[in-house]
mmCIF file of C-alpha atoms and ligand atoms in Angstrom:
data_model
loop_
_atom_site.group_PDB
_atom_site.id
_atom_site.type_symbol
_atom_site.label_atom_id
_atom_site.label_comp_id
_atom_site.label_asym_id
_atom_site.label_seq_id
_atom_site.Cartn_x
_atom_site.Cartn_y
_atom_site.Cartn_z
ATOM 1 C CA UNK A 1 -42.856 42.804 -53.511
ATOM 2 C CA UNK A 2 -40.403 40.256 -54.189
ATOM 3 C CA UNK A 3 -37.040 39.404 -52.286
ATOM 4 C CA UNK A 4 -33.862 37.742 -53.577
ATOM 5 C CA UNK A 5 -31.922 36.748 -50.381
ATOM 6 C CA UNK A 6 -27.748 36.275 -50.890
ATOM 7 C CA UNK A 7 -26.490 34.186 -48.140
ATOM 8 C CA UNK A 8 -22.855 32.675 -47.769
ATOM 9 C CA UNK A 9 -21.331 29.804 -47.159
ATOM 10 C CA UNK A 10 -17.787 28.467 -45.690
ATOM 11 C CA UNK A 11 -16.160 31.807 -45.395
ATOM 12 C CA UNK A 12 -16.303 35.395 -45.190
ATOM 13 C CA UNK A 13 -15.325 37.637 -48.086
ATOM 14 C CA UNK A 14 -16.363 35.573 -51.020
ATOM 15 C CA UNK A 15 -18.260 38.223 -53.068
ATOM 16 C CA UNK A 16 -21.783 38.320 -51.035
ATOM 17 C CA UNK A 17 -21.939 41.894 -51.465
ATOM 18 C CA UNK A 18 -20.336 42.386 -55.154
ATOM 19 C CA UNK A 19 -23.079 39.293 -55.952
ATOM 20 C CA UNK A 20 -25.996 41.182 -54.491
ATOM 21 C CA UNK A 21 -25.304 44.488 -56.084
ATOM 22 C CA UNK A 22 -24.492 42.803 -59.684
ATOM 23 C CA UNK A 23 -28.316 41.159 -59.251
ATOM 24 C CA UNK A 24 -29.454 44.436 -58.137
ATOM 25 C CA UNK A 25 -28.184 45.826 -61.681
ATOM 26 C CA UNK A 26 -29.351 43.110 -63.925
ATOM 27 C CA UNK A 27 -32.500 43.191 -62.801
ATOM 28 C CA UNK A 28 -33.082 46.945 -62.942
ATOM 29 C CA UNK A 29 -31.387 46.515 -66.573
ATOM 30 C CA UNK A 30 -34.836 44.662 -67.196
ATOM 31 C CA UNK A 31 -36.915 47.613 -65.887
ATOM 32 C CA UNK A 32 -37.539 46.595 -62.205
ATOM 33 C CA UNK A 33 -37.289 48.908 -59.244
ATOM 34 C CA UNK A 34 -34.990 47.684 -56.704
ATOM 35 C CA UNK A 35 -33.694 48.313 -53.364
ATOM 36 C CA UNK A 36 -31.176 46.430 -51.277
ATOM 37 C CA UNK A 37 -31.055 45.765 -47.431
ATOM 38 C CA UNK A 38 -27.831 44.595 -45.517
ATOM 39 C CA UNK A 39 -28.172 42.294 -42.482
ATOM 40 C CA UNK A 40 -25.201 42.589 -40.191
ATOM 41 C CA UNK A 41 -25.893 40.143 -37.419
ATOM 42 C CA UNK A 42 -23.579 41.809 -34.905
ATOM 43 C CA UNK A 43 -24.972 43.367 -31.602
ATOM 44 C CA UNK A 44 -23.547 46.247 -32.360
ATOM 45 C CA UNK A 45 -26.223 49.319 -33.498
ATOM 46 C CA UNK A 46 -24.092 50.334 -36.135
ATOM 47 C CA UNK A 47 -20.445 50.381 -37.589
ATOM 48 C CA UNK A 48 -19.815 53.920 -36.051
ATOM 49 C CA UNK A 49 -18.411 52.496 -32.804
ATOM 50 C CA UNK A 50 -16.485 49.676 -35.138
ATOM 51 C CA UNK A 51 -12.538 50.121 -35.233
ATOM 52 C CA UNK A 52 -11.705 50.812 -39.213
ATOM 53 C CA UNK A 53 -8.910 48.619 -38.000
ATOM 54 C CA UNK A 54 -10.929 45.523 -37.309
ATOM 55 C CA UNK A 55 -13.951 46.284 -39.566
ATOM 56 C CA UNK A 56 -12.752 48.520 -42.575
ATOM 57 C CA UNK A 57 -13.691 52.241 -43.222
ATOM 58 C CA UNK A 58 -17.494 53.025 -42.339
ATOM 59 C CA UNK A 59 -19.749 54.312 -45.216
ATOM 60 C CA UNK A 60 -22.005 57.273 -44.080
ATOM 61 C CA UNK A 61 -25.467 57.601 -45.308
ATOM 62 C CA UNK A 62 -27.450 60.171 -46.562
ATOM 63 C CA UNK A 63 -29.677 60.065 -43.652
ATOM 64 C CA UNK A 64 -26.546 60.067 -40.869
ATOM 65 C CA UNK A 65 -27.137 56.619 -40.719
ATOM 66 C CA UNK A 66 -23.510 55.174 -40.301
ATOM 67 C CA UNK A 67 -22.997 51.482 -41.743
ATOM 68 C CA UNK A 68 -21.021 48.741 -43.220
ATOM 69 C CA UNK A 69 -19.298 49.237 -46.609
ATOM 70 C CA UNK A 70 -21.802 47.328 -48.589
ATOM 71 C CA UNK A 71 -24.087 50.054 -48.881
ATOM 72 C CA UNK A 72 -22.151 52.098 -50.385
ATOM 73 C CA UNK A 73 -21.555 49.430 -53.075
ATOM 74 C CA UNK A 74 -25.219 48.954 -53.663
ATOM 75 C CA UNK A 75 -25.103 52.859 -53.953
ATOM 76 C CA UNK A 76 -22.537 53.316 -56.671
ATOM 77 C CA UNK A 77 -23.773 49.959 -58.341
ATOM 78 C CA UNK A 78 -27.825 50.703 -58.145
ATOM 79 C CA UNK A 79 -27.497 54.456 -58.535
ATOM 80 C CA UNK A 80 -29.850 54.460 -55.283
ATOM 81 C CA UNK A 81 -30.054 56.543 -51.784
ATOM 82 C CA UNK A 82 -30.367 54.416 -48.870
ATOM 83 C CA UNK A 83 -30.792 54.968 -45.391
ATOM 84 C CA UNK A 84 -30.026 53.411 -42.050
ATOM 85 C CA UNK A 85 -33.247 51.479 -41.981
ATOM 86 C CA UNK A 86 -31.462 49.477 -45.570
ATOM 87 C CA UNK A 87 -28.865 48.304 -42.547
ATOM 88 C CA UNK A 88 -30.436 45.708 -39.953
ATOM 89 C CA UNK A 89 -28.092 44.872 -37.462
ATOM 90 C CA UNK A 90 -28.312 42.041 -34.654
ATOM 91 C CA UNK A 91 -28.579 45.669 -32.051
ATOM 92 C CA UNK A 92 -30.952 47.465 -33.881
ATOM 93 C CA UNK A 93 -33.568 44.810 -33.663
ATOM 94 C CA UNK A 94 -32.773 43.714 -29.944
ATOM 95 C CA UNK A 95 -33.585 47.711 -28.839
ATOM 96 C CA UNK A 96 -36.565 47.481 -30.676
ATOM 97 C CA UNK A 97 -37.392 44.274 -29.311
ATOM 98 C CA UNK A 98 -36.986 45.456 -25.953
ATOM 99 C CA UNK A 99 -38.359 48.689 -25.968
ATOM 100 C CA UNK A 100 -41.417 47.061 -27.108
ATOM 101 C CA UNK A 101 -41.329 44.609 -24.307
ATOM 102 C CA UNK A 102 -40.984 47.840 -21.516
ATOM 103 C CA UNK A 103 -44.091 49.437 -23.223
ATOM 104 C CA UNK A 104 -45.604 46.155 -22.439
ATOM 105 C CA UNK A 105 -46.455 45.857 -26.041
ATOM 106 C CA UNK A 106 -46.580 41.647 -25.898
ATOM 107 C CA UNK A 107 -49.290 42.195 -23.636
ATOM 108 C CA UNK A 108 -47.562 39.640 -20.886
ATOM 109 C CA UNK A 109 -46.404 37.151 -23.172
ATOM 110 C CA UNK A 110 -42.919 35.616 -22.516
ATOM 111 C CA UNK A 111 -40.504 37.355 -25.126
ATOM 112 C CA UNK A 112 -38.770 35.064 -27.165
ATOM 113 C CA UNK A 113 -36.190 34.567 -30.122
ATOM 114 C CA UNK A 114 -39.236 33.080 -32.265
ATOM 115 C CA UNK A 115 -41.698 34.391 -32.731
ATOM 116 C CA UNK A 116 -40.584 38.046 -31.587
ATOM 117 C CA UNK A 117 -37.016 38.862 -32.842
ATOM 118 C CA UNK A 118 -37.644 36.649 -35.752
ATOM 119 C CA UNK A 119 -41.096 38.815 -36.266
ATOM 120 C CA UNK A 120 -39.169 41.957 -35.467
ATOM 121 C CA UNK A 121 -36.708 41.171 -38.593
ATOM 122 C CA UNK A 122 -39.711 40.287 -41.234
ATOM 123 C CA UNK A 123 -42.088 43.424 -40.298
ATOM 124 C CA UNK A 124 -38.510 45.803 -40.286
ATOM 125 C CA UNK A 125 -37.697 43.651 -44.173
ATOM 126 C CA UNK A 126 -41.115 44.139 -45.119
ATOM 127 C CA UNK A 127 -41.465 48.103 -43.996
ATOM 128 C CA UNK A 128 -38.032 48.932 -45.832
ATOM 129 C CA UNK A 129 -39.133 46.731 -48.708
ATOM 130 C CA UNK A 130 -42.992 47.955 -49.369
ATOM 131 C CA UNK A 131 -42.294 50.483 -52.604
ATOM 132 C CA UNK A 132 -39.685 48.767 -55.042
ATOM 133 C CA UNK A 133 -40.851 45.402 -57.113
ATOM 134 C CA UNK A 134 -37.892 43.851 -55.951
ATOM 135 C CA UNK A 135 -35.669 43.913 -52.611
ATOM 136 C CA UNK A 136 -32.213 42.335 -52.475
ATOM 137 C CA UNK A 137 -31.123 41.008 -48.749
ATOM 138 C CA UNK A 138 -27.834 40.208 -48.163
ATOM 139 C CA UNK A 139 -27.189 38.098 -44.778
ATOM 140 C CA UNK A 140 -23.839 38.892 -44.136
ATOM 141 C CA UNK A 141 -21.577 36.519 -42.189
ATOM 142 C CA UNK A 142 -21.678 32.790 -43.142
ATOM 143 C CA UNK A 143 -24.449 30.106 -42.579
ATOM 144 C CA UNK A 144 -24.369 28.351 -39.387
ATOM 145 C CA UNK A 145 -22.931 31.080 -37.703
ATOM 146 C CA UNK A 146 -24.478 31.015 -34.335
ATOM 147 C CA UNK A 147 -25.052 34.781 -34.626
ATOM 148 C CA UNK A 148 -27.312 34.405 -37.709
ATOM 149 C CA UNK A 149 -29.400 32.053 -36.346
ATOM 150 C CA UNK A 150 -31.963 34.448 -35.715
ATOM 151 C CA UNK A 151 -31.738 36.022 -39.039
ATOM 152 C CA UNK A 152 -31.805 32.533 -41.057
ATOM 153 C CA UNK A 153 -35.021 31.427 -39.606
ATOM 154 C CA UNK A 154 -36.680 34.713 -40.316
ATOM 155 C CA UNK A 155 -36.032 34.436 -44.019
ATOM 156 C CA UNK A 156 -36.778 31.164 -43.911
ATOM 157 C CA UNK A 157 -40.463 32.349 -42.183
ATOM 158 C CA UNK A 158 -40.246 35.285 -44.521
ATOM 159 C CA UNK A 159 -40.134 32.815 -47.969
ATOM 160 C CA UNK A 160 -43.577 31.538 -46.337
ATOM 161 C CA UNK A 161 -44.959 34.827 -45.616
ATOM 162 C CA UNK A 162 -44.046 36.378 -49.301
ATOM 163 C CA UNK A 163 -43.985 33.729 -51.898
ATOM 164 C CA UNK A 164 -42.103 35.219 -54.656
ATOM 165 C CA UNK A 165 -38.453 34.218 -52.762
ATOM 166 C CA UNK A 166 -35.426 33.269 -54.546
ATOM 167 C CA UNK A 167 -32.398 32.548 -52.564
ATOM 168 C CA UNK A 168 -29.100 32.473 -54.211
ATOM 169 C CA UNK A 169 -26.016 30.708 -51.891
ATOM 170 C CA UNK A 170 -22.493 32.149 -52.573
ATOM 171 C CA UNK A 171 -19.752 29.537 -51.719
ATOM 172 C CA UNK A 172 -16.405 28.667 -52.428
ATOM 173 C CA UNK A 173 -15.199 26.146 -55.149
ATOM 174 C CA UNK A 174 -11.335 25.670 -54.366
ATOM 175 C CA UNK A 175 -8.528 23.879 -56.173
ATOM 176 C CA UNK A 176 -6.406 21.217 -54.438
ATOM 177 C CA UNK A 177 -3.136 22.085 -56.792
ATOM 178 C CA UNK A 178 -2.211 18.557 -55.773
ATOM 179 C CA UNK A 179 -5.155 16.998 -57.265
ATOM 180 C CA UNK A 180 -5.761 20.065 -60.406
ATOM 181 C CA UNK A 181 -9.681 19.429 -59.980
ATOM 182 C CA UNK A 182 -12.460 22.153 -58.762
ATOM 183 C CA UNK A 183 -13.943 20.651 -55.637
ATOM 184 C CA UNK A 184 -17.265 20.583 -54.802
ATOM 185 C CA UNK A 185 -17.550 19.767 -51.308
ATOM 186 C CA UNK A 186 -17.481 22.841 -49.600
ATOM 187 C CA UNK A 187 -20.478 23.695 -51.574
ATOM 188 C CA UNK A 188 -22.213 20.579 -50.617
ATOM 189 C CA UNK A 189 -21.927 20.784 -46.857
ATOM 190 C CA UNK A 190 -22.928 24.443 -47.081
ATOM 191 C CA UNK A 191 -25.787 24.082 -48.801
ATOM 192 C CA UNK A 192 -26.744 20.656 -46.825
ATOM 193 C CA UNK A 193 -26.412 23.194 -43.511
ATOM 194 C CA UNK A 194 -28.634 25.700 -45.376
ATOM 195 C CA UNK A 195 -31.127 23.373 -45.804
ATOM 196 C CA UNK A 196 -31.228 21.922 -42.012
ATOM 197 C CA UNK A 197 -31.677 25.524 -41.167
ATOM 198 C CA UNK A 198 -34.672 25.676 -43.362
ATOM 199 C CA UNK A 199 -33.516 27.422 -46.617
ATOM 200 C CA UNK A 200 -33.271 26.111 -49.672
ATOM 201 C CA UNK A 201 -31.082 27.613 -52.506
ATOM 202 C CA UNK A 202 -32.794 28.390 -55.758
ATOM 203 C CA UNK A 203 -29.093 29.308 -57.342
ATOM 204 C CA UNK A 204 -25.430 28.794 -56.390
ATOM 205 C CA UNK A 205 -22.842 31.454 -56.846
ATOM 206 C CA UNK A 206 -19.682 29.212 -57.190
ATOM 207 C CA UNK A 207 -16.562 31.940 -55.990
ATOM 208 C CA UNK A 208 -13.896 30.040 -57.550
ATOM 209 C CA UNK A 209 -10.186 31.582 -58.873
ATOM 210 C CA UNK A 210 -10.951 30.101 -63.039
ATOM 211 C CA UNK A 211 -14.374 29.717 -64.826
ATOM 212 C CA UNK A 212 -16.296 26.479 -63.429
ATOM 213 C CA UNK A 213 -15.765 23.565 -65.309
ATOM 214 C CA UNK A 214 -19.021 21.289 -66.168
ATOM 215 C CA UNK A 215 -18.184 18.429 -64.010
ATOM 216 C CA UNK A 216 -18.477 20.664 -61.097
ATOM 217 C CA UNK A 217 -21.512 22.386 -62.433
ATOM 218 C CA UNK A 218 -23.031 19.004 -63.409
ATOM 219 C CA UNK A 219 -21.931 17.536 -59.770
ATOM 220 C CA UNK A 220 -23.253 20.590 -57.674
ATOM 221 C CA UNK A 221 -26.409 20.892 -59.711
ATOM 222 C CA UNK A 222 -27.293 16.771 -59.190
ATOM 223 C CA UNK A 223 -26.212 17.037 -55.320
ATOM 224 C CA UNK A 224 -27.361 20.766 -54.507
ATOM 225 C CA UNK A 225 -30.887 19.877 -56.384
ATOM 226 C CA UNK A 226 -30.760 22.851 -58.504
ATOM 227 C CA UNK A 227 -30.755 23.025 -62.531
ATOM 228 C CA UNK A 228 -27.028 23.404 -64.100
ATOM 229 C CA UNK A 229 -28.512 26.398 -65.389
ATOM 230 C CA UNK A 230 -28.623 28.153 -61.621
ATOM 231 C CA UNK A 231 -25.209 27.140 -60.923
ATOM 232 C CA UNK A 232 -22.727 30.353 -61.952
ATOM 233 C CA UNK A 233 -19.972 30.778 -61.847
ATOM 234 C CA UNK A 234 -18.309 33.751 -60.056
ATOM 235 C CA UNK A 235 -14.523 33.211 -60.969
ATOM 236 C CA UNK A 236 -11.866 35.943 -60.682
ATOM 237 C CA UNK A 237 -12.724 38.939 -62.674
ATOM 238 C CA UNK A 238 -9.687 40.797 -61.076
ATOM 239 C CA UNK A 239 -9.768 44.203 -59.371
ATOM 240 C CA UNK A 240 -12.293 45.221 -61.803
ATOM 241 C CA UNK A 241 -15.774 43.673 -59.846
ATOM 242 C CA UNK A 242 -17.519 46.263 -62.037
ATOM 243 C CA UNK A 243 -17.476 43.436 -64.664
ATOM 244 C CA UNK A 244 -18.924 41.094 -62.540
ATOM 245 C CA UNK A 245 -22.939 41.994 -63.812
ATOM 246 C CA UNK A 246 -21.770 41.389 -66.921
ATOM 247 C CA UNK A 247 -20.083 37.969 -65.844
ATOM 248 C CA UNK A 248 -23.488 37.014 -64.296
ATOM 249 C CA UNK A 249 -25.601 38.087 -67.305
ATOM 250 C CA UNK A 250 -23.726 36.011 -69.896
ATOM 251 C CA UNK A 251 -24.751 33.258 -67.954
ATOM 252 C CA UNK A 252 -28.359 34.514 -67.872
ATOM 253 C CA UNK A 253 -28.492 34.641 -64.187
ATOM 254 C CA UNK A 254 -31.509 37.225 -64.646
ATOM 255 C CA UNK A 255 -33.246 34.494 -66.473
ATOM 256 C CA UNK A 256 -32.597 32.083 -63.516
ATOM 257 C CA UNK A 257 -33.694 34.830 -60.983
ATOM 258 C CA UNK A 258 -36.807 35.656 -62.983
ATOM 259 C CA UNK A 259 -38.401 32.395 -63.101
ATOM 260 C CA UNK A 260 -37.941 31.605 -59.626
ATOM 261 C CA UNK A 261 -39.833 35.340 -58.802
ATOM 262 C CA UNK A 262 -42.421 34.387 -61.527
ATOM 263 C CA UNK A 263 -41.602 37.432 -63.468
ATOM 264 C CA UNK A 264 -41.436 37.493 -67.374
ATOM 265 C CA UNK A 265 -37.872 36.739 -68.467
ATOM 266 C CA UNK A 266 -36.434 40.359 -70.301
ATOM 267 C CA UNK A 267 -33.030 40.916 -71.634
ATOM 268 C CA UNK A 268 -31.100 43.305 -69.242
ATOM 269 C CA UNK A 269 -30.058 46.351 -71.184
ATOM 270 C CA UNK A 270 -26.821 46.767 -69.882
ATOM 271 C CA UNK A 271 -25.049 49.380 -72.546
ATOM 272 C CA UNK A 272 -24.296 51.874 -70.361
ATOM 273 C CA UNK A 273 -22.649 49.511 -67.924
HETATM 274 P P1 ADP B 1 -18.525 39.384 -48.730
HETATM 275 O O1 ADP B 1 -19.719 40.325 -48.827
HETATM 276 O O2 ADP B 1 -18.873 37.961 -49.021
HETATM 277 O O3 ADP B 1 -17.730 39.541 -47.469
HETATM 278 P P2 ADP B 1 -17.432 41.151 -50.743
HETATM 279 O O4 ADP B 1 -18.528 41.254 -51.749
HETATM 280 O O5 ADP B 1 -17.245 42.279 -49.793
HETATM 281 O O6 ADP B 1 -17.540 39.783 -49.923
HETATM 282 O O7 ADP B 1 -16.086 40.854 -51.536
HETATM 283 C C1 ADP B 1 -14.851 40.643 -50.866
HETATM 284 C C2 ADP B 1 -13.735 41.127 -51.778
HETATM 285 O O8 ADP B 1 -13.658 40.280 -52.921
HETATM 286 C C3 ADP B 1 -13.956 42.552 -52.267
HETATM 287 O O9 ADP B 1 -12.707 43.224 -52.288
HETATM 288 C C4 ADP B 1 -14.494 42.339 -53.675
HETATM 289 O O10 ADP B 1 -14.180 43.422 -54.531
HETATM 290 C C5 ADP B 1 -13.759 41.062 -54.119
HETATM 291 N N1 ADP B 1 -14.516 40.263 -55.096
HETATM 292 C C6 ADP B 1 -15.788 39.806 -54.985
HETATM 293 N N2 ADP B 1 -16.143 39.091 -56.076
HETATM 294 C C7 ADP B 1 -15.063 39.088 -56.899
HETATM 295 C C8 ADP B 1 -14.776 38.504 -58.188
HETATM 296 N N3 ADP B 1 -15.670 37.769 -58.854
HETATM 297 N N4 ADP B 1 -13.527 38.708 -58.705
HETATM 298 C C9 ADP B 1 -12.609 39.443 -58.060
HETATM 299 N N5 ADP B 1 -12.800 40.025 -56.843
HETATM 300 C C10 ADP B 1 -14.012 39.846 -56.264
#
C-alpha cells in the first residue's frame, strides 16, 4: 500500500479536497486502485450534529455514515463507495482511545497523545487502507493548527512505518496588486512549519488566481527543496474544478507522484474525463 498525504497551509479552503480527488483520478487513469480517507480533526464524531450553517450541507454515506462534503467529492470524482471508516475525525479516535483504556487494553500503561492516539490514527489509516495500491489522505484544516497536532505527527510516524509516502502541501501564492508579483512567502513559512512538525513535502500545490510564473516556481523549488518539476500550479480554473485533473496532468503531476511512490511512470488515460 502506498499513501499520498494532502496537507494545507495558511488557510482554509484552498483546494485540499478538489487536489486530493484530481490525484485520486490521475492515478487511477494509470491503472491503480485507489481509495481516499478524510481527516477532520474536530472532536466532534461526525458532521451530523454540525449546523449546515456553520459547516455546509452534510454528505450521507452509503453505510449511514454521515460526514464532511469531501467525500462526496472523492465519490463523484473516483467513481468509488466509501464508508464512515474513509472519515477519521479528532472524536472518533478519542472514543476508541478510551474505550480501549476502560477495557484496560494498555495493560496499566499511562495513556498518552504519543504513542496511543497517534497509534490509534496509523492502525485506523492502515485498516481502511489494506486493499487498494494507493490511499489518498487529506488532513483537513491547516498546518500548525493546534488541533492537528495529533494527526501531523502520526503521518509523520506513518511515512516511517510505510515507506512509499509522498506528501503534497497545498498553499497559497497571492498577488500584492501594489507590487504585480506572485509571492512566495506564504509558501515558505508553511512549508518551514511543516517541516518543524516533521513532514516534509515531496510536491507543492501553489493555489494562486493566474498560472505560476517561473520565478516563483524557480524561488519555491530552491527554498522549499523540491524539483521545479513538483511545484504546480493550481490557478483558477473557474467554477468548473472538474478541469482541475486535467490542469494537474499537463503538468505531469502523476509523473511527480509516481517517482516519489517508486511506481513506473504511465500516461493517465484520461478520455473519458
Ligand atoms: P479545502 O479542502 O482546502 O477546504 P476545497 O477543495 O473544499 O478546499 O475547495 C474550496 C473551494 O474552492 C471549493 O468551492 C472548490 O470548488 C474551489 N476550488 C478549489 N480549487 C479550485 C481551482 N483550482 N479553481 C477554482 N476553484 C477551486
Amino acid at each position: 500500500m502506498k499513501y499520498v498525504v494532502v496537507t494545507g497551509g495558511g488557510m482554509s479552503g484552498l483546494g485540499k479536497g478538489v487536489t486530493s480527488s484530481s490525484v485520486g483520478v490521475l492515478l487511477q487513469a494509470c491503472g491503480l486502485r485507489v481509495t481516499c480517507i478524510k481527516i477532520d480533526p474536530y472532536l466532534n464524531i461526525d458532521a451530523g450534529t454540525m449546523s449546515p450553517f456553520e459547516h455546509g450541507e452534510v454528505f450521507v454515506l452509503q453505510d449511514g455514515g454521515e460526514a464532511d462534503l469531501d467525500l462526496g467529492n472523492y465519490e463523484r470524482f473516483l467513481d468509488v463507495t466509501l464508508t464512515s471508516d474513509n472519515n477519521i475525525t479528532t472524536g472518533k479516535i478519542n472514543r476508541t482511545v478510551m474505550e480501549k483504556e476502560r477495557r484496560g487494553a494498555y495493560l496499566g500503561k499511562t495513556v498518552q497523545v504519543v504513542p496511543h492516539v497517534t497509534d490509534e490514527i496509523q492502525d485506523w489509516i492502515q485498516r481502511v487502507a489494506h486493499a487498494p495500491d494507493v490511499c489518498v489522505i487529506e488532513l483537513g484544516g491547516t498546518v500548525g493548527d493546534i488541533e492537528s497536532c495529533p494527526f501531523v505527527e502520526a503521518l509523520a510516524e506513518l511515512s516511517y512505518r510505510v515507506g512509499d509516502f509522498c506528501l503534497i502541501h497545498v498553499s497559497h501564492v497571492p498577488v500584492l496588486s501594489a507590487v504585480g508579483e506572485q509571492k512566495t512567502k506564504p509558501t515558505q513559512h508553511s512549508v518551514r512549519t511543516l517541516r518543524s512538525l516533521g513532514l516534509a513535502p515531496n510536491i507543492l500545490a501553489c493555489r494562486s488566481n493566474s498560472p505560476l510564473e517561473g520565478y516563483a516556481r524557480e524561488k519555491l523549488a530552491r527554498s522549499c527543496h523540491v524539483s521545479s518539476g513538483s511545484v504546480l500550479s493550481l490557478h483558477d480554473v473557474g467554477k468548473n474544478v472538474w478541469r482541475v485533473p486535467i490542469l494537474l496532468r499537463d503538468q505531469k503531476a502523476h509523473e511527480a507522484v509516481l517517482r516519489v511512490l517508486n511506481l513506473d511512470v504511465k500516461e493517465p488515460d484520461l478520455k473519458e474525463w
